[in-house]
Structure formats: C-alpha cells, structure tokens
Coordinates of C-alpha atoms and ligand atoms in Angstrom, one line a residue:
M1 CA 154.0 323.7 148.5
T2 CA 156.2 320.6 148.6
T3 CA 159.0 320.7 151.7
E4 CA 161.3 318.5 153.2
T5 CA 158.7 317.2 155.9
T6 CA 156.1 316.9 153.4
R7 CA 157.8 315.3 150.3
G8 CA 156.6 311.8 149.9
K9 CA 153.7 311.9 152.0
R10 CA 150.7 310.5 150.2
I11 CA 147.0 309.3 150.8
L12 CA 145.8 306.3 148.8
L13 CA 142.2 306.4 148.6
A14 CA 140.1 303.4 148.4
A15 CA 137.6 302.7 145.7
P16 CA 134.9 301.6 146.0
R17 CA 133.9 303.7 149.1
G18 CA 131.1 305.2 150.6
Y19 CA 127.2 305.1 149.5
C20 CA 126.1 301.5 148.4
A21 CA 122.9 301.2 146.5
G22 CA 120.7 300.4 149.5
V23 CA 121.8 303.4 151.4
D24 CA 121.5 305.6 148.7
R25 CA 117.9 304.4 148.1
A26 CA 116.8 304.5 151.9
V27 CA 118.1 308.3 152.3
D28 CA 116.5 309.2 148.8
A29 CA 113.3 307.6 150.3
V30 CA 113.3 310.0 153.1
E31 CA 114.2 312.9 151.4
Q32 CA 111.6 312.6 148.6
A33 CA 109.1 311.4 151.2
L34 CA 109.5 315.0 152.6
A35 CA 109.5 316.8 149.4
H36 CA 106.4 314.8 148.5
Y37 CA 104.5 314.7 151.6
G38 CA 105.9 317.4 153.9
A39 CA 107.4 317.1 157.4
P40 CA 107.1 315.3 159.7
I41 CA 108.0 312.0 158.5
Y42 CA 108.5 309.5 161.1
V43 CA 111.6 307.0 160.5
R44 CA 111.9 304.0 162.7
K45 CA 115.5 303.6 163.8
E46 CA 118.4 305.3 162.2
I47 CA 117.5 305.3 158.0
V48 CA 121.2 304.0 157.9
H49 CA 123.9 304.2 160.3
N50 CA 125.7 307.4 160.1
K51 CA 125.6 310.2 162.5
Y52 CA 126.0 313.4 159.8
V53 CA 123.0 311.8 157.4
V54 CA 120.9 311.3 160.6
E55 CA 121.1 314.7 161.7
A56 CA 121.0 316.1 158.4
L57 CA 117.6 314.8 157.9
S58 CA 116.4 315.3 161.4
R59 CA 117.2 318.9 160.5
R60 CA 114.6 318.6 157.4
G61 CA 111.8 317.0 159.4
A62 CA 112.8 313.7 159.8
I63 CA 111.7 312.4 163.1
F64 CA 113.7 309.2 164.3
V65 CA 111.8 306.9 166.6
E66 CA 113.1 303.4 168.1
E67 CA 109.5 301.7 167.8
T68 CA 106.5 302.2 165.9
D69 CA 104.5 302.9 169.1
E70 CA 106.2 306.4 169.1
V71 CA 104.6 307.3 165.9
P72 CA 101.2 308.9 165.9
E73 CA 98.3 306.8 164.9
G74 CA 97.8 307.2 161.1
A75 CA 101.1 309.1 160.4
R76 CA 103.4 308.2 157.9
V77 CA 106.6 306.1 158.8
V78 CA 109.8 304.8 157.0
F79 CA 111.4 301.7 157.7
S80 CA 115.3 301.7 157.6
A81 CA 117.5 300.1 155.2
H82 CA 118.4 297.5 157.7
G83 CA 115.0 295.7 157.4
V84 CA 112.2 294.8 159.9
S85 CA 110.8 291.8 161.3
P86 CA 107.1 290.7 160.1
A87 CA 106.0 291.8 163.6
V88 CA 107.0 295.4 163.1
H89 CA 105.0 295.4 159.9
E90 CA 101.9 293.8 162.0
Q91 CA 102.6 296.8 164.6
A92 CA 102.5 299.5 162.1
A93 CA 99.3 297.8 160.6
A94 CA 97.5 297.7 163.9
R95 CA 98.3 301.5 164.2
G96 CA 97.0 302.4 161.0
L97 CA 100.4 303.8 159.7
D98 CA 101.5 304.4 156.5
T99 CA 104.6 302.9 155.8
I100 CA 107.4 303.3 153.2
D101 CA 109.6 300.1 153.6
A102 CA 113.3 301.1 152.5
T103 CA 114.8 297.7 153.7
C104 CA 117.7 297.2 151.2
P105 CA 116.7 294.4 148.5
L106 CA 119.7 292.6 149.4
V107 CA 118.4 292.1 152.9
T108 CA 115.0 291.4 152.0
K109 CA 116.6 288.8 149.7
V110 CA 118.0 287.3 153.3
H111 CA 114.7 287.5 154.6
K112 CA 113.3 285.5 151.6
Q113 CA 116.0 282.9 152.2
A114 CA 115.1 282.6 155.9
V115 CA 111.2 282.3 155.2
R116 CA 111.9 279.3 152.7
F117 CA 114.2 277.5 154.7
A118 CA 111.9 277.5 157.7
R119 CA 109.3 276.5 155.5
D120 CA 111.4 273.7 154.4
D121 CA 112.0 272.9 158.1
Y122 CA 115.8 273.3 158.3
D123 CA 117.7 274.8 161.2
I124 CA 118.8 277.9 160.4
I125 CA 122.0 279.7 161.6
L126 CA 122.4 283.2 161.1
V127 CA 125.8 284.3 161.3
G128 CA 125.4 287.8 162.3
H129 CA 125.9 290.1 165.3
T130 CA 123.3 289.8 167.9
G131 CA 121.7 293.1 168.7
H132 CA 122.0 294.4 165.1
E133 CA 119.0 295.6 163.5
E134 CA 119.6 293.7 160.4
V135 CA 119.8 290.4 162.6
E136 CA 116.8 291.2 164.4
G137 CA 114.7 291.7 161.3
T138 CA 116.1 288.4 159.6
Q139 CA 115.3 286.4 163.1
G140 CA 112.1 287.6 163.2
E141 CA 111.0 285.9 160.1
A142 CA 111.5 282.5 161.8
P143 CA 112.4 282.9 165.2
E144 CA 111.6 279.2 165.8
H145 CA 114.2 277.9 163.4
I146 CA 117.0 280.5 163.6
Q147 CA 119.9 280.7 166.2
V148 CA 122.5 283.5 165.8
V149 CA 126.1 282.8 165.7
N150 CA 128.2 285.6 166.2
G151 CA 131.5 284.4 165.1
P152 CA 133.9 281.1 165.4
H153 CA 133.8 281.3 169.0
E154 CA 130.3 280.7 169.3
V155 CA 130.3 277.5 167.0
D156 CA 130.7 275.0 169.8
Q157 CA 127.2 276.2 171.4
V158 CA 125.4 275.6 168.0
Q159 CA 122.8 273.0 168.9
V160 CA 120.2 271.5 166.2
R161 CA 117.6 269.0 165.8
D162 CA 118.9 267.2 162.9
P163 CA 122.6 267.6 161.5
E164 CA 121.4 266.5 157.8
R165 CA 119.1 269.5 157.9
V166 CA 121.0 272.9 158.8
V167 CA 121.8 275.8 156.9
W168 CA 123.6 278.8 157.1
I169 CA 122.8 282.4 156.2
S170 CA 124.4 285.7 156.8
Q171 CA 124.1 289.2 157.8
T172 CA 125.2 291.4 154.7
T173 CA 127.7 293.4 156.3
L174 CA 130.2 291.1 158.0
S175 CA 133.8 290.3 157.5
V176 CA 134.1 288.0 154.2
D177 CA 136.9 286.0 155.8
E178 CA 136.0 285.7 159.5
T179 CA 132.4 284.6 158.2
M180 CA 134.3 282.0 155.9
E181 CA 136.0 280.9 159.1
T182 CA 132.8 280.4 161.0
V183 CA 131.2 278.5 158.2
R184 CA 134.4 276.5 157.8
L185 CA 134.0 275.4 161.9
L186 CA 130.3 274.8 161.5
R187 CA 130.9 272.6 158.6
E188 CA 133.2 270.6 160.7
R189 CA 130.5 270.1 163.2
F190 CA 127.7 269.7 160.7
P191 CA 129.2 268.3 157.5
A192 CA 125.9 268.0 155.7
L193 CA 125.8 272.1 156.2
S194 CA 124.0 273.5 153.3
D195 CA 124.8 276.9 152.0
P196 CA 122.5 279.6 151.0
P197 CA 121.6 280.0 147.2
G198 CA 123.8 282.9 146.7
E199 CA 125.9 285.2 148.9
D200 CA 124.4 287.0 151.7
I201 CA 127.3 289.2 152.1
C202 CA 126.6 291.8 149.7
Y203 CA 128.2 293.3 146.6
A204 CA 129.1 296.5 148.5
T205 CA 130.7 295.2 151.7
Q206 CA 132.8 292.8 149.7
N207 CA 134.0 295.5 147.2
R208 CA 135.0 298.0 150.1
Q209 CA 136.7 295.4 152.0
A210 CA 138.7 294.2 148.8
A211 CA 139.7 297.6 148.2
V212 CA 141.2 298.1 151.6
K213 CA 142.9 294.8 151.4
V214 CA 144.7 296.0 148.3
I215 CA 145.6 299.3 150.0
A216 CA 146.4 298.1 153.7
P217 CA 149.8 296.7 153.1
Q218 CA 151.0 299.8 151.7
V219 CA 150.0 302.3 154.5
D220 CA 151.2 303.1 157.9
L221 CA 147.9 304.2 158.9
M222 CA 144.2 303.3 157.4
I223 CA 141.4 306.0 158.4
V224 CA 138.0 304.7 158.0
V225 CA 135.4 307.4 157.8
G226 CA 132.1 305.9 159.4
S227 CA 129.9 305.8 162.2
G228 CA 130.8 303.6 165.4
N229 CA 127.3 301.6 164.9
S230 CA 127.8 300.9 161.3
S231 CA 128.7 297.0 160.8
N232 CA 130.3 297.4 157.6
S233 CA 132.7 300.4 158.6
V234 CA 133.5 298.6 161.8
R235 CA 134.7 295.7 159.9
L236 CA 136.6 297.8 157.1
K237 CA 139.0 298.8 160.5
E238 CA 139.3 295.3 161.5
V239 CA 140.0 294.1 157.5
A240 CA 142.7 296.9 157.5
L241 CA 144.8 295.7 160.2
D242 CA 144.4 292.4 159.2
A243 CA 145.4 293.2 155.7
G244 CA 148.7 294.8 157.2
A245 CA 147.8 298.5 157.7
G246 CA 150.4 299.8 160.4
A247 CA 147.6 301.5 162.4
S248 CA 143.8 301.9 161.9
H249 CA 141.3 304.5 163.2
R250 CA 137.3 305.0 162.6
V251 CA 136.2 308.5 162.6
D252 CA 132.8 310.0 162.1
F253 CA 133.9 313.5 161.2
A254 CA 137.7 314.9 160.4
S255 CA 137.7 317.0 163.4
E256 CA 138.4 313.6 165.0
I257 CA 142.0 312.9 163.7
D258 CA 144.3 313.1 166.2
P259 CA 147.5 314.7 164.8
A260 CA 149.4 312.4 166.9
W261 CA 148.2 309.7 164.7
L262 CA 150.1 311.1 161.8
E263 CA 153.6 311.4 163.3
G264 CA 156.2 309.4 161.7
V265 CA 153.6 308.4 158.8
R266 CA 154.4 308.8 155.4
T267 CA 151.3 306.9 153.4
V268 CA 147.5 307.1 154.7
G269 CA 144.9 304.9 153.3
V270 CA 141.2 306.5 153.4
T271 CA 138.2 304.6 152.7
S272 CA 134.4 305.0 154.1
G273 CA 131.6 302.6 155.0
A274 CA 128.6 302.2 152.9
S275 CA 126.2 304.7 154.7
V276 CA 128.8 307.3 154.5
P277 CA 128.6 310.3 152.4
E278 CA 131.4 311.5 150.0
I279 CA 131.5 315.1 151.8
L280 CA 132.7 313.5 155.1
V281 CA 135.9 312.0 153.0
R282 CA 136.6 315.3 151.4
E283 CA 136.9 316.8 154.6
V284 CA 139.1 313.9 155.8
I285 CA 141.3 314.8 153.1
E286 CA 141.4 318.5 153.4
R287 CA 142.4 317.7 156.8
L288 CA 145.2 315.2 156.1
A289 CA 146.4 318.1 153.3
E290 CA 146.8 320.5 156.2
H291 CA 149.3 318.0 157.6
G292 CA 151.3 317.8 154.4
F293 CA 149.2 314.9 152.8
E294 CA 148.7 316.7 149.6
D295 CA 149.2 313.8 146.9
V296 CA 146.4 311.9 146.7
E297 CA 146.0 308.8 144.7
E298 CA 142.7 306.9 144.1
V299 CA 142.8 303.1 144.1
R300 CA 140.0 301.3 142.5
T301 CA 139.4 297.8 142.4
A302 CA 135.8 297.5 141.4
T303 CA 133.4 299.7 139.7
E304 CA 129.9 299.5 140.9
R305 CA 126.7 300.5 138.7
I306 CA 123.7 298.9 140.7
T307 CA 120.8 301.1 141.7
F308 CA 117.4 300.4 143.2
S309 CA 114.4 301.8 142.6
L310 CA 112.4 303.8 145.3
P311 CA 109.9 301.6 147.5
K312 CA 106.7 300.9 145.2
N313 CA 104.1 303.0 147.0
L314 CA 106.3 305.8 147.3
R315 CA 107.1 305.6 143.8
A316 CA 103.5 305.5 142.8
D317 CA 102.8 308.6 144.7
L318 CA 105.6 310.5 142.9
R319 CA 104.1 309.6 139.5
G320 CA 100.7 310.2 140.5
A321 CA 101.8 313.7 141.7
A322 CA 104.0 314.5 138.5
G323 CA 101.2 313.2 136.3
E324 CA 101.9 313.0 132.7
Q325 CA 105.9 314.3 132.7
G326 CA 106.4 312.8 136.0
H327 CA 108.9 310.0 136.6
D328 CA 110.8 308.8 139.7
R329 CA 114.4 309.9 138.8
R330 CA 115.3 306.4 139.1
Q331 CA 114.4 304.1 136.7
P332 CA 112.9 300.7 138.2
V333 CA 115.6 297.8 138.2
A334 CA 114.8 294.3 138.9
D335 CA 116.3 293.0 142.5
H336 CA 120.0 292.3 142.2
T337 CA 121.6 289.1 143.7
C338 CA 125.2 290.0 144.0
Ligands
SF4_1 S1 125.6 297.6 152.6 FE1 124.8 296.1 151.1 S2 123.1 295.0 152.1 FE2 123.2 297.0 153.2 S3 122.3 298.6 152.2 FE3 124.1 298.8 151.5 S4 123.9 297.1 149.4 FE4 122.3 297.1 150.9

C-alpha cells in the first residue's frame, strides 16, 4: 500500500550484479565434487569470498582449510577461484593430494602473463592488495621479478633494475579508476612502462562498477551486498561514493541494514559483488520493502553471457561416471579474454 510516507521511495537495482562466471564455476566445482565423490571435500581457503556460500558448502560436507598441510594425505582438495602459486601445487603433489583447480581462468591468464614477462626478464609491477590470495598466487609465479604496488601512494617506492624493461599487471578485482591512476603515476616515473597484453581487471569487476557509476548519482544511499574480505564488493562501495551516492554501506545479510540509514532517504541503490548469490539481494529488497521501498527498477548497463567449463579432471570424472548419456551440464568453452 502506498502512503504519504512511502510515496516516491524506490530502489534502483544494478545489473549486472552478483555471481560472475568464475565464481559460478568454482562453487559448482565444489558442489559437483561433493555429489560425485562424497563428503568430505577439502577446500583450500574460502572457495569464493562470501560467508553465506562458505557456510552453505560447509553444511554439505566441504571442509575449508588454510593450507594443504591440513588436508589428510591422499585426500581431495579444491583450490579456490583466486588461484594458487606453483609452490602450493608442489606441496599438494608432495602430499599425494587429488587436486581440483577452480582458479578462475581470468586469474590464470594473469599468471601466464607473469610467467611470460619474467621469462623475458622484465621487472613486473603487480598492482594489487598485499595479502590478498589472488596477489599471493600471482606473485608466486615469479617472486624474483614481481613487486606489489597497493595503489598510487606506493608508486614512489618502486625500484627497478632497468626502467626500459618494466611492465605492469594487476589483480582482477580492483577499482578501474584507481588502477588507471596508479598506472599513470608509474608511467610518469617509467615512461617506457609496458602494458599487459589485455585488461587484467576482469569483465565482471568492470561491469559491476560501471552499473554502480550510472546509479550512484541518483541515490541517497547505495547498499552493496558482499563480504568484507571480498575485494570487488569493497571496491563497489568505494566506487559508489566516488560516483556521487549520498552514502554507501556494505552488508553480508539483510539483517545488517540499520533503519537509521534509511531516514530521509527516497532512493536506494542496490548491488552485489561477484561472489554473492542472488538470494541475498532478494532478502535485502524484501527488507527495504518493509521500510516502504516497494518500487524496484532494474538499471542494466551490460548483459553477460560468459560461462566457464568445470575444471578438466572433474569434468572427466563426471563424464566417466555418466557414461554414454553423461555430460557435464556446462559445455566446455575456450578461455575468455575480457
Ligand atoms: S571476479 Fe573476475 S577474475 Fe574473479 S572469479 Fe569472477 S570472473 Fe574471475
């Protein structure tokens, strides 16, 4: 029912939002492994950075560990979407673990760039966040050649052997604008700085940020659904504020919405990070409806059709078990470069 106090209250719902192809594949890999091999299935690190997803998979028999030495010898372990360094692969092999590598193909693409530039003896500047699993994995591909730069404020500290032989690459989930500023400053210091062959910030990160930029100037408040350790979710909150949202809050669950945030608010923007299942967004919308925000308008700025096939060895086992009639429900696709 529309009343004087609810009239004009509306939600602008960003699209694309939520699951990207890499997250969908990684979560599916754990689900299919549980169904096919049975519990427990060990997972190194959070399969994707989302509390709800990790708790749901734990209830079904996934055991999340920090390192492979916590996995019993000979057991099966899934590597997360964020990727692992070669050292982790070696540790797993030394323990005789059966591995399912759910590293997103777009992260693998960055790993390959690192290997190639290291082989050509470049100094590689990895723009990314120290301590993030993806950055640790990429850095581990060529630790002698890679230095991490967290943002524009660290550009002054970069030291290279030969300013004519420097290249930058990046984490896949950064703020596009901040990364471009970091690169601009790097290029001021090293005019011969080479670019990576393709964009490292992935299509999903870029699309979610672009949608938020369109909505943000129109909203008093932007709610970003996503976990605190999800890089791309945290970036969405920052992008919303930079693009003109009156305020922005990140929540894991609808129950975290503080009614005080909604005082005097007429338009709320809603989006979600690339590791967030849609059910959590639906719950946020229901919660906002309780506060009079019943009018929901989706603002779509791109349509995504990318899917990734399951990890090869899992796909082969599923096919083998299904025999003649069996198919992985995903069709293998070529690696995408976005
Ligand atoms: S955010 Fe991008 S790089 Fe990360 S899993 Fe999703 S598609 Fe892959």
